[in-house]
Amino acid sequence: CALVLATAAAALLLVPPAAGRGPAASWFMLPLLLTVSCLLIARVEAHPYSRWASPAGQRLLGRIDVPPRRTLAQRSGGGPDGGDGDGELLTALAVHGTVALPDRELRAALKGHWGH
């Protein structure tokens, strides 16, 4: 919106007053109207989300052990809520990084790959 207004002002300053500034100003009305309407729609449609996870996401994050205290054999049978253990391990990796991985070799390989 500011860019449209700035370019319109620059264009109107370059037009001689004798020629009339109406035609030059009309070229900037449509972009200005579209920009303002997009901003209004975004304001009406965007919901104020918090930075925190949803209640279900908070419960999932609360169940993650760092480092995981369960062994790989226990995890392979599925989580206590019926979820798969690999999904929990991947979630722990995404949230806490390589410190959440129980396998020392995998942790070292990922740290070497990412340059940490």
Short mmCIF file of C-alpha atoms in Angstrom, two decimals:
data_model
loop_
_atom_site.label_atom_id
_atom_site.label_comp_id
_atom_site.label_asym_id
_atom_site.label_seq_id
_atom_site.Cartn_x
_atom_site.Cartn_y
_atom_site.Cartn_z
CA CYS A 1 0.00 0.00 0.00
CA ALA A 2 2.83 2.36 0.88
CA LEU A 3 4.65 1.42 -2.33
CA VAL A 4 1.58 2.26 -4.43
CA LEU A 5 1.19 5.60 -2.66
CA ALA A 6 4.89 6.41 -3.03
CA THR A 7 4.97 5.63 -6.75
CA ALA A 8 1.74 7.56 -7.27
CA ALA A 9 3.22 10.59 -5.52
CA ALA A 10 6.39 10.33 -7.60
CA ALA A 11 4.39 10.03 -10.82
CA LEU A 12 2.19 12.99 -9.92
CA LEU A 13 5.24 15.13 -9.20
CA LEU A 14 6.62 14.34 -12.66
CA VAL A 15 3.42 15.31 -14.50
CA PRO A 16 3.31 19.00 -15.42
CA PRO A 17 0.37 20.81 -13.82
CA ALA A 18 -0.79 22.15 -17.19
CA ALA A 19 -1.30 18.62 -18.56
CA GLY A 20 -3.58 17.66 -15.67
CA ARG A 21 -2.85 15.09 -13.03
CA GLY A 22 -6.18 13.28 -13.23
CA PRO A 23 -5.23 10.63 -15.81
CA ALA A 24 -1.96 9.84 -14.01
CA ALA A 25 -3.73 9.53 -10.65
CA SER A 26 -6.40 7.24 -12.11
CA TRP A 27 -3.73 4.67 -13.08
CA PHE A 28 -2.92 4.21 -9.40
CA MET A 29 -6.49 3.93 -8.13
CA LEU A 30 -7.00 0.28 -9.09
CA PRO A 31 -3.75 -0.99 -7.51
CA LEU A 32 -4.49 1.06 -4.40
CA LEU A 33 -8.06 -0.24 -4.22
CA LEU A 34 -6.92 -3.86 -4.65
CA THR A 35 -4.16 -3.51 -2.07
CA VAL A 36 -6.43 -1.93 0.54
CA SER A 37 -9.16 -4.52 -0.05
CA CYS A 38 -6.66 -7.38 0.32
CA LEU A 39 -5.44 -5.90 3.58
CA LEU A 40 -9.00 -5.55 4.86
CA ILE A 41 -9.89 -9.12 3.90
CA ALA A 42 -6.74 -10.39 5.61
CA ARG A 43 -7.63 -8.46 8.76
CA VAL A 44 -11.15 -9.86 8.86
CA GLU A 45 -10.22 -13.44 7.97
CA ALA A 46 -7.08 -13.84 10.11
CA HIS A 47 -7.86 -15.23 13.52
CA PRO A 48 -5.70 -14.21 16.46
CA TYR A 49 -3.78 -17.41 17.10
CA SER A 50 -1.56 -17.72 20.11
CA ARG A 51 2.05 -18.82 19.86
CA TRP A 52 1.29 -21.86 22.00
CA ALA A 53 0.22 -25.27 20.79
CA SER A 54 -3.38 -26.43 20.87
CA PRO A 55 -4.50 -28.46 23.90
CA ALA A 56 -3.88 -31.69 21.96
CA GLY A 57 -0.44 -30.44 20.93
CA GLN A 58 0.38 -29.48 24.50
CA ARG A 59 -0.56 -32.99 25.67
CA LEU A 60 1.67 -34.50 22.96
CA LEU A 61 4.61 -32.28 23.91
CA GLY A 62 4.09 -33.14 27.57
CA ARG A 63 4.46 -36.88 26.84
CA ILE A 64 7.86 -36.52 25.16
CA ASP A 65 10.81 -37.76 27.22
CA VAL A 66 14.14 -36.07 26.60
CA PRO A 67 16.21 -38.11 26.37
CA PRO A 68 13.62 -40.85 25.93
CA ARG A 69 13.62 -43.06 29.01
CA ARG A 70 11.91 -45.94 27.24
CA THR A 71 13.99 -48.43 25.32
CA LEU A 72 13.66 -48.98 21.60
CA ALA A 73 12.03 -52.37 22.21
CA GLN A 74 9.34 -50.77 24.38
CA ARG A 75 8.79 -48.05 21.80
CA SER A 76 8.36 -50.43 18.90
CA GLY A 77 5.20 -51.89 20.43
CA GLY A 78 3.42 -48.57 20.20
CA GLY A 79 2.83 -45.80 22.63
CA PRO A 80 0.47 -45.92 25.61
CA ASP A 81 -2.22 -44.11 23.64
CA GLY A 82 -2.03 -46.43 20.65
CA GLY A 83 0.29 -44.12 18.69
CA ASP A 84 3.38 -45.40 17.00
CA GLY A 85 6.70 -45.04 18.80
CA ASP A 86 8.51 -43.80 15.69
CA GLY A 87 6.13 -40.87 15.49
CA GLU A 88 6.88 -39.98 19.08
CA LEU A 89 10.61 -40.24 18.41
CA LEU A 90 10.32 -38.03 15.33
CA THR A 91 8.29 -35.51 17.30
CA ALA A 92 10.94 -35.49 20.02
CA LEU A 93 13.61 -34.98 17.36
CA ALA A 94 11.67 -32.09 15.83
CA VAL A 95 11.08 -30.41 19.18
CA HIS A 96 14.35 -31.05 21.01
CA GLY A 97 16.89 -31.87 18.31
CA THR A 98 19.37 -34.73 18.26
CA VAL A 99 19.60 -34.90 22.05
CA ALA A 100 16.28 -36.78 21.96
CA LEU A 101 17.73 -39.67 19.93
CA PRO A 102 18.65 -42.76 21.98
CA ASP A 103 21.01 -44.16 19.29
CA ARG A 104 24.49 -42.66 19.77
CA GLU A 105 25.61 -43.42 16.20
CA LEU A 106 22.53 -41.86 14.63
CA ARG A 107 22.94 -38.79 16.83
CA ALA A 108 26.58 -38.43 15.75
CA ALA A 109 25.69 -38.92 12.08
CA LEU A 110 23.00 -36.25 12.18
CA LYS A 111 25.25 -33.83 14.04
CA GLY A 112 27.96 -34.42 11.45
CA HIS A 113 25.50 -33.93 8.60
CA TRP A 114 24.06 -30.71 10.05
CA GLY A 115 27.46 -29.40 11.04
CA HIS A 116 26.78 -29.16 14.78
#
